[in-house]
Amino acid sequence: MLSAIVGINWGDEGKGRMVDLLGADYDVVVRYQGGNNAGHTVINDKGKFILNLLPSGILREDTVNVMGVGMVVDIEHLCGEIRALESKGIRITPDNLMISDKAAVCMPYHVDLDVLEEERLGDRKQGSTKRGIAPAYSDKYMHKSIRMGDLLFPGTLGDKLANILEWKNLMIAGGYGQEPFEVRNGETAGWLRRFGEPLIPFIRDTGRYLSEAAAAGKNILFEAQLGALRDIDYGIHPYTTSSQTLASYAGTGAGIPGARLDRVIGVIKAYSSSVGGGPFVTEMEGAEAEALREAGGEYGAATGRPRRVGAFDIPASRYGVKTQGADCLALTKLDVLAYMDKIPICVAYEVNGERTERFVTGDELEAAKPIYEYAEGFKQDISQCRRKSDLPKAAADYIRRLEEAVGCAIRYVSVGPKREDYIDMSR
Ligand code: GDP
């Protein structure tokens, strides 16, 4: 069985937590896009873990984890992440971690360029996490990347790097007026050696491994980072990430472009949150926002930044469900809404004086105002509920309302951050 777990909203829906839970049914977990710009927080019997680059299956003993072709990998960050997990007793070997030879390396000059551009933009900044992701992907499409597989050939790596730096400096020195990277060439080559060498045993043709695993009938789970609304093509341009967050890209980004998915599980949050810039129609302000942020612990896993929060947004979520092609949904963080007397739900937008149920884009989205309806609050701790019948009626009604509105069945409801804090609605 080939399945994908993907985000329906702006990211931070709790995908890592769902991969950790459902990963038990899979032999292989693959990350197929993105870099260390977002983080999954996973809490299970082994402790609390923040994963930026490693697939969430790394926390299960027998799962093979693959970092796919579509990723950009900051090798210094990855070495640190591996060390941090190993220090908590997680075993990481070439048998349970494989890194695609075709994934691009996210280099120190990518991070520098990301920071320089955000500084240049000043108050027009796009809310980059400044981890170098956009510059790394841009270079990939300019075919000027160092790829993970290049680390296997130290004899030619220096020349590849020198050629790229000659070009990069046109922008770094000529454009931004910074010290050119030639001067630091030795330093950059040293960085590649220092953090590349420990990773060499993990680098391989992961596409071949995955094809063989699929042919042998193994269960493979594709794990996405961020959500539909941050997809480079279908998200809220230009406030998107730099890669494809959609399930339809899973096979391609993983290394088996011909793969057909059997199941797409969309992870959707019981309210909205967003890190970074861009239009956010249901955004709450002041004390109302503070209360939801506190209740939901909405601070970025990768950056610690307070997340913007708001009410559930039906037009945006319906669009997310459609673009992901979700077969079923996992609704997360329902427990967080326990404090609300009335739960706001955005059912439509008002754009230039007209009501629309469509998820609009560009300037229309900037101008959209939310139209709310209010659901009854359930006003009780539901974090111990384990069956559908344990849920208070108001919570069950809220779930049904969302399910109907977005046009997809909610199969799982998560009521807490720990692995077992969930309800399987099919039982
Ligand atoms: P991801 O990137 O989609 O995996 O999401 P994050 O890990 O950035 O954010 C999800 C956060 O919510 C993490 O801190 C999780 O531990 C937590 N979380 C996930 N599901 C639930 C839930 O149902 N209830 C509560 N209270 N917290 C949850």
Short mmCIF file of C-alpha atoms and ligand atoms in Angstrom, two decimals:
data_model
loop_
_atom_site.label_atom_id
_atom_site.label_comp_id
_atom_site.label_asym_id
_atom_site.label_seq_id
_atom_site.Cartn_x
_atom_site.Cartn_y
_atom_site.Cartn_z
CA MET A 1 0.00 0.00 0.00
CA LEU A 2 1.29 3.47 -0.90
CA SER A 3 -0.14 6.31 1.22
CA ALA A 4 0.60 9.97 1.72
CA ILE A 5 0.07 12.10 4.82
CA VAL A 6 -0.24 15.71 3.74
CA GLY A 7 -1.26 19.10 5.13
CA ILE A 8 -4.60 20.64 4.18
CA ASN A 9 -3.89 24.11 5.54
CA TRP A 10 -0.82 26.37 6.00
CA GLY A 11 1.31 23.72 7.72
CA ASP A 12 1.68 22.83 11.42
CA GLU A 13 -1.47 20.75 11.24
CA GLY A 14 0.17 17.94 13.22
CA LYS A 15 1.34 15.77 10.31
CA GLY A 16 4.38 14.51 12.25
CA ARG A 17 2.10 13.32 15.02
CA MET A 18 -0.12 11.46 12.53
CA VAL A 19 2.88 9.87 10.76
CA ASP A 20 4.16 8.76 14.15
CA LEU A 21 0.77 7.19 14.92
CA LEU A 22 -0.05 5.61 11.56
CA GLY A 23 3.58 4.76 10.78
CA ALA A 24 3.09 1.46 12.62
CA ASP A 25 1.35 0.12 9.50
CA TYR A 26 4.21 1.04 7.15
CA ASP A 27 7.61 -0.45 6.41
CA VAL A 28 9.04 2.70 4.87
CA VAL A 29 8.47 6.42 5.56
CA VAL A 30 9.68 8.93 2.94
CA ARG A 31 10.01 12.71 3.14
CA TYR A 32 9.55 14.00 -0.39
CA GLN A 33 10.03 17.78 -0.28
CA GLY A 34 11.26 20.73 1.75
CA GLY A 35 14.20 21.20 4.05
CA ASN A 36 14.78 22.18 7.67
CA ASN A 37 12.50 25.20 7.43
CA ALA A 38 9.62 23.52 9.22
CA GLY A 39 9.49 21.10 12.08
CA HIS A 40 7.38 18.22 13.21
CA THR A 41 6.92 17.81 16.94
CA VAL A 42 6.38 14.22 17.99
CA ILE A 43 5.70 13.03 21.53
CA ASN A 44 5.71 9.32 22.26
CA ASP A 45 6.92 6.87 24.91
CA LYS A 46 10.56 7.66 24.04
CA GLY A 47 10.19 11.39 24.72
CA LYS A 48 9.60 14.63 22.85
CA PHE A 49 11.33 15.08 19.51
CA ILE A 50 11.54 17.90 17.01
CA LEU A 51 12.27 16.65 13.52
CA ASN A 52 13.22 19.13 10.81
CA LEU A 53 14.76 16.91 8.15
CA LEU A 54 14.44 13.32 9.29
CA PRO A 55 11.24 11.45 8.41
CA SER A 56 9.00 10.89 11.43
CA GLY A 57 9.34 7.10 11.02
CA ILE A 58 12.85 7.39 12.48
CA LEU A 59 11.32 7.02 15.94
CA ARG A 60 10.11 3.47 15.20
CA GLU A 61 12.68 0.70 15.47
CA ASP A 62 11.82 -1.27 12.35
CA THR A 63 10.88 1.49 9.94
CA VAL A 64 13.14 2.38 7.02
CA ASN A 65 13.31 6.15 6.47
CA VAL A 66 14.08 7.80 3.18
CA MET A 67 14.95 11.42 2.46
CA GLY A 68 13.80 11.86 -1.12
CA VAL A 69 14.98 13.48 -4.33
CA GLY A 70 12.70 16.49 -3.78
CA MET A 71 14.36 17.61 -0.54
CA VAL A 72 17.03 20.22 0.05
CA VAL A 73 19.38 19.12 2.81
CA ASP A 74 21.41 21.37 5.09
CA ILE A 75 24.03 18.75 5.98
CA GLU A 76 25.24 20.59 9.08
CA HIS A 77 21.70 20.69 10.42
CA LEU A 78 21.17 17.02 9.54
CA CYS A 79 24.33 15.94 11.37
CA GLY A 80 23.09 17.88 14.42
CA GLU A 81 19.62 16.33 14.22
CA ILE A 82 21.06 12.81 13.99
CA ARG A 83 23.33 13.46 16.98
CA ALA A 84 20.44 14.87 19.03
CA LEU A 85 18.30 11.79 18.37
CA GLU A 86 21.15 9.39 19.04
CA SER A 87 21.74 11.08 22.39
CA LYS A 88 18.14 10.16 23.29
CA GLY A 89 18.73 6.53 22.39
CA ILE A 90 17.37 6.49 18.83
CA ARG A 91 19.41 4.16 16.61
CA ILE A 92 20.27 5.64 13.19
CA THR A 93 22.17 3.46 10.72
CA PRO A 94 22.30 3.06 6.93
CA ASP A 95 19.73 0.28 7.41
CA ASN A 96 17.04 2.64 8.71
CA LEU A 97 18.04 5.93 7.06
CA MET A 98 18.73 6.48 3.38
CA ILE A 99 19.36 9.83 1.72
CA SER A 100 18.76 10.33 -1.99
CA ASP A 101 21.87 10.96 -4.05
CA LYS A 102 19.73 13.38 -6.10
CA ALA A 103 18.62 15.63 -3.22
CA ALA A 104 20.23 19.10 -3.32
CA VAL A 105 22.53 20.34 -0.58
CA CYS A 106 21.39 23.54 1.11
CA MET A 107 24.66 25.46 1.38
CA PRO A 108 25.84 28.20 3.79
CA TYR A 109 25.61 30.76 0.95
CA HIS A 110 21.93 29.87 0.54
CA VAL A 111 21.33 30.76 4.18
CA ASP A 112 23.29 34.01 3.74
CA LEU A 113 21.29 34.94 0.63
CA ASP A 114 18.01 34.21 2.38
CA VAL A 115 18.97 36.52 5.26
CA LEU A 116 20.29 39.24 2.93
CA GLU A 117 17.10 39.25 0.88
CA GLU A 118 14.80 39.43 3.92
CA GLU A 119 16.94 42.31 5.24
CA ARG A 120 16.77 44.08 1.88
CA LEU A 121 12.97 43.73 1.86
CA GLY A 122 12.69 45.29 5.33
CA ASP A 123 9.03 45.73 6.26
CA ARG A 124 7.96 44.11 2.96
CA LYS A 125 9.61 40.84 4.01
CA GLN A 126 7.90 37.57 3.10
CA GLY A 127 8.40 35.85 6.42
CA SER A 128 11.14 33.46 5.32
CA THR A 129 12.47 31.12 7.99
CA LYS A 130 15.93 32.20 6.77
CA ARG A 131 17.12 28.62 6.46
CA GLY A 132 18.21 29.08 2.83
CA ILE A 133 15.37 27.08 1.34
CA ALA A 134 14.22 29.45 -1.43
CA PRO A 135 17.79 30.14 -2.67
CA ALA A 136 18.57 26.39 -2.57
CA TYR A 137 15.51 25.53 -4.67
CA SER A 138 16.18 28.45 -7.04
CA ASP A 139 19.68 27.10 -7.70
CA LYS A 140 18.24 23.64 -8.29
CA TYR A 141 16.09 25.02 -11.08
CA MET A 142 19.13 26.91 -12.42
CA HIS A 143 20.84 23.48 -12.31
CA LYS A 144 23.58 24.87 -10.14
CA SER A 145 23.29 22.64 -7.09
CA ILE A 146 25.69 20.46 -5.23
CA ARG A 147 23.75 17.22 -4.87
CA MET A 148 24.11 14.72 -2.05
CA GLY A 149 25.59 12.23 -4.55
CA ASP A 150 28.40 14.70 -5.33
CA LEU A 151 29.66 14.17 -1.79
CA LEU A 152 30.58 10.62 -2.81
CA PHE A 153 33.15 11.97 -5.31
CA PRO A 154 35.52 14.28 -3.41
CA GLY A 155 37.90 14.38 -6.39
CA THR A 156 35.53 16.48 -8.50
CA LEU A 157 33.60 18.24 -5.73
CA GLY A 158 36.07 21.15 -5.41
CA ASP A 159 35.74 22.07 -9.10
CA LYS A 160 31.95 21.87 -8.98
CA LEU A 161 31.91 24.17 -5.98
CA ALA A 162 34.34 26.66 -7.54
CA ASN A 163 32.20 26.89 -10.70
CA ILE A 164 29.05 27.53 -8.70
CA LEU A 165 30.71 30.10 -6.47
CA GLU A 166 31.99 32.05 -9.49
CA TRP A 167 28.35 32.46 -10.51
CA LYS A 168 26.93 32.97 -7.02
CA ASN A 169 29.32 35.82 -6.32
CA LEU A 170 27.78 37.82 -9.15
CA MET A 171 24.85 38.23 -6.80
CA ILE A 172 26.51 38.06 -3.40
CA ALA A 173 29.27 40.58 -4.16
CA GLY A 174 27.88 42.39 -7.21
CA GLY A 175 24.23 42.51 -6.13
CA TYR A 176 24.25 42.63 -2.34
CA GLY A 177 27.74 44.15 -2.00
CA GLN A 178 28.96 41.46 0.38
CA GLU A 179 32.36 39.85 0.69
CA PRO A 180 32.58 37.34 -2.19
CA PHE A 181 32.58 33.65 -1.36
CA GLU A 182 35.93 33.00 -3.20
CA VAL A 183 37.63 34.38 -0.16
CA ARG A 184 35.76 31.83 1.90
CA ASN A 185 36.08 29.10 -0.73
CA GLY A 186 38.32 27.03 1.48
CA GLU A 187 35.85 27.43 4.29
CA THR A 188 32.89 26.28 2.17
CA ALA A 189 34.79 23.28 0.81
CA GLY A 190 35.78 22.45 4.39
CA TRP A 191 32.13 22.69 5.47
CA LEU A 192 31.15 20.20 2.75
CA ARG A 193 33.88 17.79 3.87
CA ARG A 194 33.18 18.15 7.56
CA PHE A 195 29.44 17.56 7.43
CA GLY A 196 29.33 15.51 4.22
CA GLU A 197 31.70 12.74 5.28
CA PRO A 198 29.63 11.42 8.21
CA LEU A 199 26.60 11.20 5.87
CA ILE A 200 28.33 9.23 3.09
CA PRO A 201 27.16 5.80 4.36
CA PHE A 202 23.52 6.95 4.10
CA ILE A 203 23.63 8.32 0.52
CA ARG A 204 22.33 6.04 -2.23
CA ASP A 205 19.95 5.68 -5.15
CA THR A 206 16.85 5.71 -3.01
CA GLY A 207 14.58 5.50 -6.08
CA ARG A 208 15.90 2.06 -6.78
CA TYR A 209 15.40 1.02 -3.18
CA LEU A 210 11.83 2.36 -3.17
CA SER A 211 10.90 0.71 -6.50
CA GLU A 212 12.11 -2.63 -5.19
CA ALA A 213 10.29 -2.11 -1.90
CA ALA A 214 7.04 -1.23 -3.72
CA ALA A 215 7.42 -4.24 -6.04
CA ALA A 216 7.95 -6.48 -3.02
CA GLY A 217 4.60 -5.28 -1.63
CA LYS A 218 6.01 -3.20 1.21
CA ASN A 219 3.85 -0.47 2.66
CA ILE A 220 5.27 2.97 1.95
CA LEU A 221 4.16 6.20 3.60
CA PHE A 222 5.01 9.55 1.99
CA GLU A 223 5.33 12.36 4.51
CA ALA A 224 4.81 15.97 3.48
CA GLN A 225 6.05 19.15 5.06
CA LEU A 226 3.83 22.26 5.26
CA GLY A 227 0.37 22.32 3.69
CA ALA A 228 -1.59 22.79 0.47
CA LEU A 229 -1.87 26.55 0.95
CA ARG A 230 1.93 26.87 0.94
CA ASP A 231 2.49 24.85 -2.24
CA ILE A 232 4.78 26.67 -4.66
CA ASP A 233 2.21 26.55 -7.48
CA TYR A 234 -1.17 26.17 -5.79
CA GLY A 235 -0.55 28.05 -2.55
CA ILE A 236 -0.92 31.71 -1.61
CA HIS A 237 1.77 33.08 -3.94
CA PRO A 238 4.19 34.67 -3.12
CA TYR A 239 3.83 33.61 0.52
CA THR A 240 4.45 29.98 -0.29
CA THR A 241 7.25 27.60 0.37
CA SER A 242 9.61 26.74 -2.47
CA SER A 243 8.53 23.16 -3.13
CA GLN A 244 5.47 21.07 -3.97
CA THR A 245 3.57 20.16 -0.82
CA LEU A 246 0.84 18.26 -2.66
CA ALA A 247 0.24 14.52 -2.55
CA SER A 248 0.41 14.37 -6.35
CA TYR A 249 4.12 15.15 -6.06
CA ALA A 250 4.80 12.44 -3.48
CA GLY A 251 6.08 9.73 -5.82
CA THR A 252 8.15 12.17 -7.86
CA GLY A 253 9.74 13.84 -4.86
CA ALA A 254 10.36 10.52 -3.20
CA GLY A 255 12.17 8.91 -6.13
CA ILE A 256 9.49 6.75 -7.76
CA PRO A 257 7.75 9.11 -10.17
CA GLY A 258 5.47 6.43 -11.60
CA ALA A 259 3.98 5.51 -8.22
CA ARG A 260 0.21 5.54 -7.79
CA LEU A 261 -1.04 6.35 -4.33
CA ASP A 262 -3.65 4.09 -2.75
CA ARG A 263 -4.57 6.54 -0.03
CA VAL A 264 -4.15 10.24 0.73
CA ILE A 265 -4.70 11.21 4.37
CA GLY A 266 -5.14 14.96 4.77
CA VAL A 267 -4.27 16.47 8.14
CA ILE A 268 -6.51 19.36 9.03
CA LYS A 269 -6.53 21.44 12.19
CA ALA A 270 -9.67 22.27 14.21
CA TYR A 271 -8.75 25.99 13.86
CA SER A 272 -6.29 27.91 11.69
CA SER A 273 -2.67 28.83 12.27
CA SER A 274 0.00 30.27 10.06
CA VAL A 275 3.69 31.01 10.38
CA GLY A 276 5.07 33.77 8.22
CA GLY A 277 3.50 36.40 6.05
CA GLY A 278 0.61 36.55 3.65
CA PRO A 279 -3.16 36.93 3.75
CA PHE A 280 -4.88 35.09 6.60
CA VAL A 281 -8.58 35.83 6.40
CA THR A 282 -9.68 34.51 9.79
CA GLU A 283 -6.76 35.91 11.77
CA MET A 284 -7.59 36.81 15.36
CA GLU A 285 -6.02 39.75 17.14
CA GLY A 286 -5.30 40.80 20.72
CA ALA A 287 -6.61 38.83 23.66
CA GLU A 288 -8.69 36.49 21.48
CA ALA A 289 -5.55 35.47 19.54
CA GLU A 290 -3.48 35.21 22.71
CA ALA A 291 -5.99 32.82 24.29
CA LEU A 292 -6.01 30.48 21.27
CA ARG A 293 -2.21 30.66 20.84
CA GLU A 294 -1.72 29.75 24.48
CA ALA A 295 -4.32 26.97 24.44
CA GLY A 296 -2.81 25.45 21.29
CA GLY A 297 0.86 26.10 22.12
CA GLU A 298 1.18 27.79 18.75
CA TYR A 299 4.88 28.57 18.58
CA GLY A 300 6.95 27.38 15.60
CA ALA A 301 8.76 24.04 16.07
CA ALA A 302 11.69 25.15 13.86
CA THR A 303 11.94 28.79 14.86
CA GLY A 304 9.99 29.32 18.12
CA ARG A 305 8.12 32.18 16.43
CA PRO A 306 4.57 32.82 17.74
CA ARG A 307 2.16 31.57 15.09
CA ARG A 308 -0.71 33.64 13.79
CA VAL A 309 -4.00 32.00 14.76
CA GLY A 310 -7.62 32.20 13.69
CA ALA A 311 -10.91 30.41 13.22
CA PHE A 312 -11.42 27.37 11.00
CA ASP A 313 -11.65 28.57 7.40
CA ILE A 314 -14.02 26.52 5.23
CA PRO A 315 -13.20 28.04 1.80
CA ALA A 316 -9.45 27.57 2.41
CA SER A 317 -9.83 24.06 3.85
CA ARG A 318 -12.18 22.88 1.10
CA TYR A 319 -9.60 24.09 -1.43
CA GLY A 320 -6.87 22.29 0.52
CA VAL A 321 -8.84 19.03 0.54
CA LYS A 322 -9.41 19.28 -3.22
CA THR A 323 -5.85 20.15 -4.22
CA GLN A 324 -4.52 17.36 -2.04
CA GLY A 325 -7.06 14.88 -3.44
CA ALA A 326 -7.59 13.67 0.13
CA ASP A 327 -9.46 10.38 0.60
CA CYS A 328 -9.94 10.93 4.31
CA LEU A 329 -8.96 13.43 6.97
CA ALA A 330 -7.30 13.50 10.36
CA LEU A 331 -8.68 16.41 12.39
CA THR A 332 -6.13 17.53 14.98
CA LYS A 333 -6.13 19.69 18.11
CA LEU A 334 -9.85 19.53 18.72
CA ASP A 335 -9.10 19.45 22.47
CA VAL A 336 -7.64 22.98 22.19
CA LEU A 337 -11.10 24.49 21.55
CA ALA A 338 -12.47 23.28 24.92
CA TYR A 339 -12.23 26.79 26.43
CA MET A 340 -14.48 28.46 23.85
CA ASP A 341 -18.15 29.25 24.64
CA LYS A 342 -18.90 29.58 20.94
CA ILE A 343 -16.58 28.31 18.21
CA PRO A 344 -16.30 30.61 15.21
CA ILE A 345 -16.27 28.98 11.76
CA CYS A 346 -15.62 31.00 8.62
CA VAL A 347 -18.20 29.73 6.12
CA ALA A 348 -17.58 32.16 3.25
CA TYR A 349 -15.70 35.34 2.30
CA GLU A 350 -16.92 38.77 1.45
CA VAL A 351 -14.84 40.08 -1.45
CA ASN A 352 -15.54 43.59 -2.74
CA GLY A 353 -19.01 43.55 -1.23
CA GLU A 354 -19.95 40.10 -2.60
CA ARG A 355 -20.24 36.81 -0.79
CA THR A 356 -18.20 33.94 -2.18
CA GLU A 357 -17.57 30.41 -1.01
CA ARG A 358 -14.59 30.07 -3.31
CA PHE A 359 -11.00 30.24 -2.06
CA VAL A 360 -9.90 33.30 -3.98
CA THR A 361 -6.29 34.25 -4.72
CA GLY A 362 -3.99 37.27 -4.98
CA ASP A 363 -5.49 40.69 -4.32
CA GLU A 364 -8.95 39.20 -3.82
CA LEU A 365 -7.65 37.09 -0.96
CA GLU A 366 -5.94 40.15 0.54
CA ALA A 367 -9.30 41.94 0.43
CA ALA A 368 -11.44 39.03 1.66
CA LYS A 369 -13.35 39.44 4.92
CA PRO A 370 -14.57 36.41 6.86
CA ILE A 371 -18.26 35.59 7.23
CA TYR A 372 -18.73 33.61 10.44
CA GLU A 373 -21.18 31.19 11.86
CA TYR A 374 -20.84 29.98 15.46
CA ALA A 375 -20.93 26.43 16.70
CA GLU A 376 -21.81 25.53 20.28
CA GLY A 377 -18.68 25.17 22.46
CA PHE A 378 -18.21 21.78 24.15
CA LYS A 379 -16.61 23.32 27.26
CA GLN A 380 -14.99 20.20 28.64
CA ASP A 381 -11.69 18.38 28.53
CA ILE A 382 -11.93 15.83 25.72
CA SER A 383 -8.29 14.72 25.81
CA GLN A 384 -9.23 11.42 27.45
CA CYS A 385 -11.88 10.53 24.84
CA ARG A 386 -10.89 7.42 22.91
CA ARG A 387 -14.14 6.48 21.17
CA LYS A 388 -16.63 8.39 19.14
CA SER A 389 -19.24 7.81 21.82
CA ASP A 390 -17.01 9.48 24.47
CA LEU A 391 -17.27 12.84 22.71
CA PRO A 392 -19.74 15.45 23.95
CA LYS A 393 -22.52 16.15 21.46
CA ALA A 394 -21.28 19.67 20.65
CA ALA A 395 -17.83 18.29 19.70
CA ALA A 396 -19.39 15.57 17.53
CA ASP A 397 -21.58 18.22 15.86
CA TYR A 398 -18.54 20.41 15.17
CA ILE A 399 -16.74 17.47 13.54
CA ARG A 400 -19.79 16.68 11.39
CA ARG A 401 -20.15 20.34 10.37
CA LEU A 402 -16.53 20.52 9.17
CA GLU A 403 -16.73 17.18 7.43
CA GLU A 404 -19.79 18.24 5.42
CA ALA A 405 -18.33 21.64 4.64
CA VAL A 406 -15.03 20.41 3.23
CA GLY A 407 -16.54 17.38 1.50
CA CYS A 408 -14.36 14.65 2.96
CA ALA A 409 -14.75 12.13 5.77
CA ILE A 410 -12.89 12.73 9.04
CA ARG A 411 -11.48 9.32 9.88
CA TYR A 412 -9.26 10.28 12.82
CA VAL A 413 -9.74 12.92 15.49
CA SER A 414 -6.67 13.86 17.52
CA VAL A 415 -7.42 15.09 21.04
CA GLY A 416 -3.89 15.52 22.38
CA PRO A 417 -0.24 15.55 21.31
CA LYS A 418 0.67 12.04 22.48
CA ARG A 419 0.61 9.01 20.22
CA GLU A 420 -2.50 7.42 21.81
CA ASP A 421 -4.54 10.64 22.16
CA TYR A 422 -6.87 9.99 19.25
CA ILE A 423 -10.21 8.57 18.17
CA ASP A 424 -10.68 6.35 15.15
CA MET A 425 -14.09 7.53 13.93
CA SER A 426 -14.64 4.41 11.84
CA ARG A 427 -14.95 2.26 14.96
P1 GDP B 1 3.46 19.40 11.68
O1 GDP B 1 4.62 20.16 11.12
O2 GDP B 1 2.29 19.36 10.76
O3 GDP B 1 3.86 18.03 12.15
O4 GDP B 1 2.97 20.19 12.96
P2 GDP B 1 3.82 20.73 14.21
O5 GDP B 1 4.55 19.62 14.82
O6 GDP B 1 4.56 21.94 13.83
O7 GDP B 1 2.63 21.26 15.14
C1 GDP B 1 1.75 20.45 15.73
C2 GDP B 1 1.84 20.68 17.24
O8 GDP B 1 0.65 20.30 17.86
C3 GDP B 1 2.91 19.82 17.92
O9 GDP B 1 3.44 20.54 19.01
C4 GDP B 1 2.14 18.60 18.40
O10 GDP B 1 2.72 17.98 19.53
C5 GDP B 1 0.82 19.21 18.76
N1 GDP B 1 -0.34 18.38 18.53
C6 GDP B 1 -0.59 17.54 17.49
N2 GDP B 1 -1.84 17.03 17.58
C7 GDP B 1 -2.39 17.57 18.70
C8 GDP B 1 -3.67 17.46 19.32
O11 GDP B 1 -4.58 16.78 18.84
N3 GDP B 1 -3.87 18.20 20.45
C9 GDP B 1 -2.91 18.98 20.99
N4 GDP B 1 -3.20 19.66 22.11
N5 GDP B 1 -1.70 19.11 20.44
C10 GDP B 1 -1.45 18.41 19.31
#
